[in-house]
């Protein structure tokens, strides 16, 4: 009497591997002669994704081996099959919404009798892979966030980490005065491509720093991946993806995080590589950027303190980074020069500036809209401050200019993403320093003093003084052993000429001597502890005319110090 045979399937190895041969044997026990039309063994692999109550699938592989028709005599028969598993076959996986499953189908076709069909689960492991080359990369939070907040820089040894490997890198925090802790979170999720379904399947957290960290300091970290995680997978019906979250937790307000996609690769079966290089972050990275940019623009660089300096004729330039409470990290260029003598002020415009006297407007609409300019004499300023100079200072977020220099400010968190941003800022600051340094020597005199400029220049050369043409003022002149200055004081109405002779060393008590002779020659005379000051009418056509008064002031100064009878002075 015909009976269905008994079957058993044996695997030569406990699991299949991609890129390897998988050998199986079907053991068939027949109790009587049983004809069969075919005996087939099929290795099948599918990936599944569950969407709502629907289950979609994609066939990964189907490998079949068939055996010749025969009569199974009473007894035990063995049928061996070998499957060449494709190199790209993914490992078995069971997740929250998705699966990768393999099984072996046994089919014995028996004529005029129900066929025998059975399935056997086949575990699929990860095959040997070639290690992904490690490429150091650096990542940043959004540097253009509209409000001041902590800014993170993260450098990774590689964004590709082998299964059970170690994620290595470093992080730094800028503008992090209220940061209380920094943590790493490594998370994975299953995604279904055609619909917005994402299911988080794992989240690992590692604390790497607690308490406030030094501004821009490098904080290294290592995070070892555990055994139970699933490598990255991109299939037809679903994907398994990994992210690194670097989180800065703050004492008040909302913290900041940086999300970086990473790839977890299957095990390569090779010894772990030695730790590789990690790019510099924070102040270390900026020091490299500053050194390169300073060299590009021929400036002297103090990379440790993030400072560049240079000189351009009459102007000196200093560039540094500053933390500003209202706006975070800024690059600040300070251009300084000797006084222009124009009573010049260029400041950001405020509503109250409508009442500000002596305002000067240029033909640059954007500049006049953003800034208010004042000077003692608009004609004198316009003849010196060219439209090109105005344009050169209009490229910054904030500008303040006065007689002695300019402060040029740019919100520079963008410096974190590209050295080009700092280089552009430095190039513009150098351009301003060059223009103002060259133009400094060509400041015109006030219209009231234009005709007298040659006499003042000759007097300055004669006594070794420095002429400030804008106010018509001579600084640091010497008469014998005495230092003096003379110039036009425009602050009063009417203007006056001020002569100041230094008393060195200063007096220890107020001068009580007779000033009648000097009072007869000047508008006002004052003897302080460190200087004698006399005021005369202005404009003064030729300062040589006050030499007799200067000599009287010298005698008064020496007499006040008790030096008139001292043969050694």
Coordinates of N, CA and C in Angstrom, one line a residue, residues 14-227:
X14 N 25.4 25.4 10.6 CA 24.2 25.8 11.2 C 23.5 27.0 10.6
X15 N 24.2 27.7 9.7 CA 23.7 28.9 9.0 C 24.4 29.1 7.7
X16 N 23.7 29.7 6.8 CA 24.2 30.1 5.5 C 25.0 31.4 5.6
X17 N 25.9 31.6 4.6 CA 26.7 32.8 4.6 C 26.8 33.3 3.2
X18 N 26.6 34.6 3.0 CA 26.8 35.2 1.7 C 28.1 34.9 1.1
X19 N 28.1 34.7 -0.2 CA 29.4 34.4 -0.9 C 30.0 33.0 -0.6
X20 N 29.2 32.1 0.0 CA 29.7 30.8 0.4 C 28.7 29.8 -0.1
X21 N 29.2 28.5 -0.2 CA 28.3 27.4 -0.5 C 27.6 26.9 0.7
X22 N 26.3 26.6 0.5 CA 25.5 26.1 1.6 C 25.0 24.7 1.2
X23 N 25.4 23.7 2.0 CA 25.1 22.3 1.6 C 24.0 21.8 2.6
X24 N 23.0 21.1 1.9 CA 21.9 20.5 2.7 C 21.8 19.1 2.2
X25 N 21.1 18.3 3.0 CA 20.8 16.9 2.7 C 19.4 16.6 3.1
X26 N 18.6 16.1 2.2 CA 17.2 15.7 2.5 C 17.3 14.2 2.7
X27 N 16.9 13.7 3.9 CA 16.9 12.3 4.2 C 15.4 11.8 4.1
X28 N 15.2 10.9 3.1 CA 13.8 10.5 2.8 C 13.7 9.0 3.3
X29 N 12.7 8.7 4.1 CA 12.5 7.3 4.5 C 11.2 6.8 3.9
X30 N 11.3 5.8 3.1 CA 10.1 5.2 2.4 C 9.8 3.9 3.0
X31 N 8.6 3.6 3.3 CA 8.2 2.3 3.8 C 7.8 1.3 2.8
X32 N 7.6 1.8 1.5 CA 7.3 0.9 0.4 C 7.8 1.5 -0.9
X33 N 7.8 0.8 -1.9 CA 8.2 1.4 -3.2 C 7.2 2.6 -3.5
X34 N 7.8 3.7 -3.8 CA 7.0 4.9 -4.0 C 7.6 5.7 -5.2
X35 N 6.9 5.7 -6.4 CA 7.4 6.5 -7.5 C 7.3 8.0 -7.2
X36 N 8.3 8.8 -7.7 CA 8.2 10.2 -7.5 C 8.6 10.8 -8.9
X37 N 7.9 11.9 -9.2 CA 8.2 12.6 -10.5 C 9.4 13.5 -10.3
X38 N 9.5 14.1 -9.1 CA 10.6 15.1 -8.9 C 10.9 15.3 -7.4
X39 N 12.1 15.5 -7.1 CA 12.5 16.0 -5.7 C 13.3 17.3 -5.9
X40 N 12.7 18.4 -5.3 CA 13.4 19.6 -5.5 C 13.6 20.3 -4.1
X41 N 14.8 21.0 -4.0 CA 15.1 21.7 -2.8 C 15.4 23.2 -3.3
X42 N 14.7 24.1 -2.7 CA 14.8 25.5 -3.1 C 15.1 26.4 -1.9
X43 N 16.2 27.2 -2.0 CA 16.6 28.2 -1.0 C 15.9 29.5 -1.4
X44 N 15.1 30.0 -0.5 CA 14.3 31.2 -0.8 C 14.7 32.3 0.3
X45 N 14.8 33.6 -0.2 CA 15.0 34.7 0.7 C 14.0 35.8 0.4
X46 N 13.4 36.4 1.4 CA 12.4 37.5 1.2 C 12.7 38.6 2.2
X47 N 12.5 39.8 1.8 CA 12.4 40.9 2.8 C 10.9 41.3 2.9
X48 N 10.5 41.6 4.1 CA 9.1 41.9 4.4 C 9.0 43.3 5.1
X49 N 8.0 44.0 4.8 CA 7.7 45.2 5.5 C 6.2 45.3 5.8
X50 N 5.9 45.5 7.1 CA 4.5 45.6 7.5 C 4.0 47.0 7.5
X51 N 3.0 47.3 6.7 CA 2.4 48.6 6.6 C 0.9 48.5 7.0
X52 N 0.6 49.2 8.2 CA -0.7 49.0 8.7 C -1.0 47.4 8.9
X53 N -2.0 46.9 8.2 CA -2.2 45.5 8.2 C -1.8 44.8 7.0
X54 N -1.1 45.5 6.1 CA -0.6 44.9 4.9 C 0.8 44.5 5.1
X55 N 1.2 43.4 4.4 CA 2.6 42.9 4.5 C 3.1 42.9 3.0
X56 N 4.1 43.8 2.8 CA 4.7 43.8 1.4 C 6.0 43.0 1.5
X57 N 6.4 42.4 0.3 CA 7.6 41.7 0.3 C 8.4 41.9 -1.0
X58 N 9.6 41.5 -0.9 CA 10.5 41.6 -2.1 C 11.4 40.3 -2.0
X59 N 11.4 39.6 -3.1 CA 12.2 38.3 -3.1 C 13.6 38.7 -3.4
X60 N 14.5 38.2 -2.4 CA 15.9 38.4 -2.5 C 16.6 37.4 -3.3
X61 N 16.2 36.1 -3.2 CA 16.9 35.1 -3.9 C 15.9 33.9 -4.0
X62 N 16.1 33.0 -5.0 CA 15.4 31.8 -5.1 C 16.4 30.8 -5.9
X63 N 16.9 29.9 -5.2 CA 17.9 28.9 -5.8 C 17.3 27.5 -5.7
X64 N 17.2 26.8 -6.8 CA 16.6 25.5 -6.8 C 17.5 24.5 -7.3
X65 N 17.5 23.3 -6.7 CA 18.2 22.1 -7.2 C 17.2 21.0 -7.3
X66 N 17.1 20.3 -8.5 CA 16.2 19.2 -8.7 C 16.9 17.9 -8.9
X67 N 16.2 16.8 -8.4 CA 16.8 15.5 -8.6 C 15.9 14.7 -9.5
X68 N 16.5 13.7 -10.2 CA 15.8 13.0 -11.3 C 14.6 12.2 -10.7
X69 N 13.6 12.0 -11.6 CA 12.4 11.1 -11.2 C 13.0 9.7 -10.9
X70 N 12.3 9.1 -9.9 CA 12.8 7.7 -9.6 C 11.7 7.0 -8.7
X71 N 12.0 5.8 -8.4 CA 11.1 5.0 -7.5 C 11.9 4.9 -6.2
X72 N 11.3 5.4 -5.1 CA 11.9 5.3 -3.8 C 11.6 3.9 -3.3
X73 N 12.6 3.1 -3.2 CA 12.4 1.7 -2.7 C 12.3 1.8 -1.2
X74 N 11.8 0.8 -0.6 CA 11.7 0.8 0.9 C 13.1 1.0 1.5
X75 N 13.2 2.0 2.4 CA 14.4 2.2 3.1 C 14.7 3.7 3.1
X76 N 16.0 4.1 3.4 CA 16.4 5.5 3.6 C 17.2 5.9 2.4
X77 N 16.8 7.1 1.9 CA 17.5 7.7 0.7 C 18.0 9.1 1.1
X78 N 19.2 9.5 0.6 CA 19.7 10.8 0.9 C 19.9 11.6 -0.4
X79 N 19.5 12.9 -0.4 CA 19.6 13.7 -1.6 C 20.3 15.0 -1.2
X80 N 21.5 15.2 -1.7 CA 22.3 16.4 -1.3 C 22.2 17.5 -2.4
X81 N 22.1 18.7 -1.8 CA 22.1 19.9 -2.7 C 23.0 20.9 -2.2
X82 N 23.6 21.7 -3.1 CA 24.6 22.7 -2.7 C 24.1 24.0 -3.4
X83 N 24.0 25.1 -2.6 CA 23.5 26.4 -3.1 C 24.7 27.4 -3.0
X84 N 24.9 28.1 -4.1 CA 25.9 29.1 -4.1 C 25.2 30.5 -3.7
X85 N 25.4 30.8 -2.5 CA 24.7 32.0 -1.9 C 25.3 33.3 -2.5
X86 N 24.5 34.2 -3.0 CA 25.1 35.5 -3.6 C 25.8 36.3 -2.5
X87 N 26.8 37.0 -3.0 CA 27.7 37.8 -2.1 C 26.9 38.9 -1.4
X88 N 25.9 39.4 -2.1 CA 25.1 40.6 -1.5 C 23.9 40.2 -0.7
X89 N 23.8 38.9 -0.4 CA 22.6 38.5 0.4 C 22.7 39.1 1.8
X90 N 21.6 39.8 2.2 CA 21.7 40.4 3.6 C 21.4 39.3 4.6
X91 N 21.9 39.6 5.8 CA 21.7 38.6 6.9 C 20.2 38.6 7.4
X92 N 19.8 37.5 8.0 CA 18.5 37.4 8.6 C 18.3 38.5 9.6
X93 N 17.0 39.0 9.6 CA 16.7 40.1 10.5 C 15.2 40.1 10.9
X94 N 14.9 40.3 12.1 CA 13.5 40.5 12.6 C 13.4 41.8 13.4
X95 N 12.7 42.8 12.8 CA 12.6 44.0 13.5 C 11.2 44.3 13.9
X96 N 11.0 45.6 14.2 CA 9.6 46.0 14.7 C 8.6 46.0 13.6
X97 N 9.0 46.4 12.4 CA 8.0 46.4 11.2 C 8.5 45.6 10.0
X98 N 9.8 45.2 10.1 CA 10.4 44.6 8.9 C 11.1 43.3 9.3
X99 N 11.4 42.5 8.2 CA 12.0 41.2 8.4 C 12.8 40.9 7.2
X100 N 13.9 40.1 7.4 CA 14.6 39.5 6.3 C 14.7 38.0 6.7
X101 N 14.0 37.1 5.9 CA 13.9 35.7 6.3 C 14.3 34.8 5.1
X102 N 14.9 33.7 5.5 CA 15.3 32.7 4.5 C 14.7 31.3 4.9
X103 N 14.4 30.5 4.0 CA 13.9 29.2 4.3 C 14.2 28.2 3.1
X104 N 14.2 27.0 3.5 CA 14.4 25.9 2.5 C 13.1 25.2 2.2
X105 N 12.7 25.1 0.9 CA 11.5 24.5 0.5 C 11.8 23.1 0.0
X106 N 11.2 22.1 0.5 CA 11.4 20.7 0.0 C 10.1 20.3 -0.7
X107 N 10.2 19.8 -1.9 CA 9.0 19.4 -2.7 C 9.2 18.1 -3.3
X108 N 8.4 17.1 -2.9 CA 8.5 15.7 -3.5 C 7.1 15.5 -4.2
X109 N 7.2 15.4 -5.6 CA 6.0 15.3 -6.4 C 5.7 13.8 -6.5
X110 N 4.6 13.3 -6.0 CA 4.2 11.9 -6.0 C 3.0 11.8 -6.9
X111 N 3.1 11.0 -8.1 CA 1.9 10.9 -9.0 C 0.7 10.2 -8.3
X112 N -0.4 10.8 -8.6 CA -1.7 10.3 -8.1 C -1.7 10.2 -6.5
X113 N -1.0 11.1 -5.9 CA -0.9 11.2 -4.5 C -0.6 12.6 -4.0
X114 N -1.1 13.1 -2.9 CA -0.8 14.4 -2.5 C 0.7 14.6 -2.4
X115 N 1.2 15.7 -3.0 CA 2.7 16.0 -3.0 C 3.1 16.3 -1.5
X116 N 4.4 16.0 -1.3 CA 4.9 16.3 0.0 C 5.7 17.7 0.0
X117 N 5.3 18.6 0.8 CA 5.9 19.9 0.8 C 6.2 20.3 2.3
X118 N 7.5 20.7 2.5 CA 7.9 21.2 3.8 C 8.8 22.4 3.7
X119 N 8.8 23.2 4.7 CA 9.7 24.4 4.8 C 10.5 24.3 6.1
X120 N 11.8 24.8 5.9 CA 12.7 24.7 7.0 C 13.4 26.1 7.1
X121 N 13.4 26.8 8.2 CA 14.0 28.1 8.4 C 15.5 27.9 8.2
X122 N 16.1 28.9 7.5 CA 17.6 28.9 7.3 C 18.1 30.2 7.8
X123 N 18.9 30.2 8.9 CA 19.5 31.5 9.3 C 20.6 31.9 8.3
X124 N 20.6 33.2 8.0 CA 21.6 33.7 7.1 C 22.5 34.7 8.0
X125 N 23.8 34.4 8.0 CA 24.7 35.3 8.7 C 25.2 36.4 7.8
X126 N 26.1 37.2 8.4 CA 26.8 38.3 7.6 C 28.1 37.7 7.0
X127 N 28.2 37.9 5.7 CA 29.4 37.4 5.1 C 30.6 38.3 5.3
X128 N 31.8 37.8 5.0 CA 33.0 38.6 5.2 C 32.9 39.8 4.2
X129 N 33.3 41.0 4.7 CA 33.3 42.2 3.9 C 34.6 42.8 3.9
X130 N 34.9 43.7 3.0 CA 36.1 44.5 2.9 C 35.9 45.7 3.8
X131 N 36.8 45.9 4.8 CA 36.6 47.1 5.6 C 36.6 48.4 4.8
X132 N 35.6 49.3 5.2 CA 35.5 50.6 4.5 C 36.6 51.5 4.9
X133 N 37.3 52.1 3.9 CA 38.4 53.0 4.3 C 37.9 54.1 5.2
X134 N 38.7 54.4 6.2 CA 38.2 55.5 7.2 C 38.6 56.8 6.7
X135 N 37.7 57.7 6.6 CA 37.9 59.1 6.2 C 37.4 60.0 7.3
X136 N 38.4 60.8 7.9 CA 38.0 61.7 9.0 C 37.0 62.8 8.4
X137 N 36.0 63.1 9.1 CA 35.1 64.2 8.7 C 34.7 65.0 9.9
X138 N 34.3 66.3 9.6 CA 33.9 67.2 10.6 C 32.5 67.8 10.3
X139 N 31.8 68.0 11.4 CA 30.4 68.4 11.2 C 30.1 69.6 12.2
X140 N 29.1 70.4 11.9 CA 28.8 71.6 12.6 C 27.3 71.8 12.8
X141 N 26.9 72.4 13.9 CA 25.5 72.8 14.0 C 25.4 74.0 13.1
X142 N 24.1 74.4 12.8 CA 23.8 75.5 11.9 C 24.5 76.8 12.5
X143 N 25.5 77.3 11.7 CA 26.2 78.5 12.2 C 25.4 79.8 12.1
X144 N 24.3 79.8 11.3 CA 23.5 81.0 11.1 C 22.2 81.0 11.8
X145 N 22.2 80.3 12.9 CA 20.9 80.3 13.8 C 20.7 81.7 14.2
X146 N 19.4 82.2 14.2 CA 19.1 83.6 14.4 C 19.4 84.0 15.8
X147 N 19.4 83.1 16.8 CA 19.6 83.6 18.2 C 20.9 83.0 18.7
X148 N 21.6 83.6 19.7 CA 22.8 83.1 20.3 C 22.4 81.7 21.0
X149 N 23.2 80.7 20.7 CA 23.0 79.4 21.3 C 24.3 78.7 21.2
X150 N 24.4 77.6 22.0 CA 25.7 76.8 21.9 C 25.9 76.3 20.4
X151 N 27.1 76.3 20.0 CA 27.5 75.8 18.7 C 28.4 74.6 18.8
X152 N 28.1 73.5 18.2 CA 28.8 72.3 18.3 C 29.7 72.0 17.1
X153 N 30.9 71.6 17.3 CA 31.7 71.0 16.2 C 32.0 69.6 16.6
X154 N 31.9 68.7 15.7 CA 32.1 67.2 15.9 C 33.0 66.7 14.8
X155 N 34.1 66.1 15.2 CA 35.0 65.4 14.3 C 35.0 64.0 14.5
X156 N 34.8 63.2 13.5 CA 34.8 61.7 13.6 C 36.0 61.1 12.9
X157 N 36.5 60.0 13.5 CA 37.5 59.2 12.8 C 37.0 58.7 11.5
X158 N 35.7 58.3 11.5 CA 35.0 57.9 10.3 C 33.6 57.8 10.6
X159 N 32.7 58.0 9.6 CA 31.3 57.8 9.7 C 30.9 56.4 9.5
X160 N 31.8 55.5 9.1 CA 31.6 54.1 8.9 C 32.2 53.3 10.1
X161 N 31.4 52.6 10.8 CA 31.9 51.8 12.0 C 31.5 50.3 11.8
X162 N 32.5 49.5 11.9 CA 32.3 48.1 11.8 C 31.5 47.5 13.0
X163 N 30.6 46.5 12.7 CA 29.8 45.9 13.7 C 30.7 45.5 14.9
X164 N 30.3 45.9 16.1 CA 31.0 45.7 17.4 C 32.3 46.5 17.4
X165 N 32.4 47.5 16.5 CA 33.5 48.4 16.5 C 33.4 49.6 17.5
X166 N 34.3 50.5 17.4 CA 34.3 51.7 18.3 C 34.2 53.0 17.5
X167 N 33.3 53.8 17.9 CA 33.1 55.1 17.3 C 34.0 56.1 18.0
X168 N 34.9 56.7 17.3 CA 35.9 57.7 17.9 C 35.8 59.0 17.3
X169 N 36.0 60.0 18.1 CA 35.9 61.4 17.6 C 36.2 62.4 18.7
X170 N 35.8 63.6 18.5 CA 36.0 64.7 19.4 C 34.9 65.8 19.2
X171 N 34.6 66.5 20.2 CA 33.5 67.5 20.1 C 34.1 68.8 20.8
X172 N 33.6 69.9 20.4 CA 33.9 71.2 21.1 C 32.6 72.0 21.1
X173 N 32.5 72.9 22.1 CA 31.4 73.8 22.3 C 31.8 75.2 22.2
X174 N 31.2 76.0 21.4 CA 31.4 77.5 21.4 C 30.1 78.1 21.8
X175 N 30.3 79.3 22.6 CA 29.1 80.0 23.1 C 28.4 79.1 24.1
X176 N 29.1 78.3 24.9 CA 28.5 77.3 25.7 C 28.5 77.6 27.2
X177 N 28.3 78.9 27.6 CA 28.4 79.3 29.0 C 27.3 78.6 29.8
X178 N 26.2 78.2 29.3 CA 25.2 77.5 30.1 C 25.0 76.0 29.8
X179 N 26.0 75.5 29.1 CA 26.0 74.0 28.8 C 26.4 73.3 30.1
X180 N 25.5 72.3 30.5 CA 25.7 71.5 31.7 C 26.3 70.1 31.4
X181 N 26.0 69.6 30.3 CA 26.4 68.2 30.0 C 26.4 68.0 28.4
X182 N 27.3 67.1 28.0 CA 27.3 66.7 26.6 C 27.2 65.2 26.5
X183 N 26.3 64.7 25.7 CA 26.1 63.3 25.6 C 26.1 62.9 24.1
X184 N 26.5 61.6 23.9 CA 26.3 61.0 22.6 C 25.1 60.0 22.6
X185 N 24.3 60.1 21.6 CA 23.3 59.1 21.4 C 23.4 58.4 20.0
X186 N 23.5 57.1 20.0 CA 23.6 56.4 18.8 C 22.2 55.7 18.6
X187 N 21.5 56.0 17.5 CA 20.2 55.5 17.3 C 20.0 54.9 16.0
X188 N 19.1 54.0 15.9 CA 18.7 53.3 14.6 C 17.2 53.4 14.4
X189 N 16.8 53.3 13.2 CA 15.4 53.2 12.9 C 15.1 52.5 11.6
X190 N 14.0 51.9 11.6 CA 13.5 51.2 10.4 C 12.7 52.2 9.6
X191 N 12.9 52.2 8.3 CA 12.1 53.2 7.4 C 11.6 52.4 6.3
X192 N 10.4 52.8 5.8 CA 9.8 52.3 4.6 C 9.8 53.4 3.6
X193 N 10.4 53.1 2.4 CA 10.7 54.2 1.5 C 9.5 55.0 1.0
X194 N 8.4 54.3 0.6 CA 7.3 54.9 -0.1 C 6.4 55.7 0.8
X195 N 6.5 55.5 2.1 CA 5.6 56.2 3.1 C 6.4 56.7 4.2
X196 N 6.0 57.8 4.9 CA 6.7 58.3 6.0 C 6.6 57.5 7.3
X197 N 7.1 56.3 7.2 CA 7.1 55.5 8.4 C 8.5 55.3 8.9
X198 N 8.8 55.7 10.2 CA 10.1 55.5 10.8 C 9.9 55.0 12.2
X199 N 10.5 53.9 12.5 CA 10.3 53.3 13.8 C 11.7 53.2 14.4
X200 N 11.9 53.9 15.6 CA 13.2 53.8 16.2 C 13.3 52.4 16.9
X201 N 14.4 51.7 16.6 CA 14.6 50.4 17.1 C 15.7 50.3 18.1
X202 N 16.6 51.3 18.3 CA 17.6 51.2 19.3 C 18.1 52.7 19.6
X203 N 18.5 52.9 20.8 CA 19.1 54.2 21.2 C 20.0 53.9 22.3
X204 N 21.3 54.2 22.1 CA 22.3 54.0 23.1 C 22.9 55.4 23.5
X205 N 23.1 55.6 24.7 CA 23.5 57.0 25.2 C 24.8 56.8 26.0
X206 N 25.8 57.8 25.7 CA 27.1 57.8 26.3 C 27.3 59.2 26.8
X207 N 27.5 59.4 28.1 CA 27.9 60.7 28.7 C 29.4 60.9 28.5
X208 N 29.7 62.1 27.9 CA 31.1 62.3 27.6 C 31.7 63.5 28.3
X209 N 30.8 64.4 28.9 CA 31.3 65.6 29.6 C 30.2 66.1 30.5
X210 N 30.5 66.5 31.7 CA 29.6 67.1 32.6 C 30.2 68.4 33.1
X211 N 29.3 69.4 33.3 CA 29.7 70.7 33.8 C 30.1 71.6 32.6
X212 N 30.4 72.8 33.0 CA 30.7 73.8 31.9 C 32.1 73.5 31.4
X213 N 32.2 73.5 30.0 CA 33.5 73.2 29.4 C 34.2 74.5 28.9
X214 N 35.5 74.5 28.8 CA 36.2 75.6 28.3 C 35.8 75.9 26.9
X215 N 35.7 77.2 26.6 CA 35.3 77.7 25.3 C 36.2 77.1 24.2
X216 N 35.5 76.3 23.3 CA 36.3 75.7 22.1 C 37.2 74.6 22.5
X217 N 37.2 74.1 23.7 CA 38.1 73.0 24.1 C 37.8 71.7 23.4
X218 N 38.8 70.9 23.1 CA 38.6 69.6 22.5 C 38.2 68.6 23.5
X219 N 37.1 67.9 23.3 CA 36.6 66.8 24.2 C 36.6 65.5 23.4
X220 N 37.6 64.6 23.6 CA 37.6 63.4 22.8 C 36.6 62.4 23.4
X221 N 36.2 61.5 22.6 CA 35.2 60.4 23.0 C 35.5 59.1 22.3
X222 N 35.0 58.1 22.9 CA 35.0 56.7 22.3 C 33.7 56.1 22.7
X223 N 33.0 55.4 21.8 CA 31.8 54.7 22.1 C 31.8 53.3 21.4
X224 N 31.8 52.3 22.2 CA 31.9 50.9 21.7 C 30.5 50.4 21.4
X225 N 30.3 49.9 20.2 CA 29.0 49.4 19.7 C 28.7 48.0 20.3
X226 N 27.6 47.7 20.9 CA 27.3 46.4 21.5 C 27.0 45.4 20.4
X227 N 26.9 44.1 20.9 CA 26.7 43.0 19.9 C 25.3 42.9 19.3

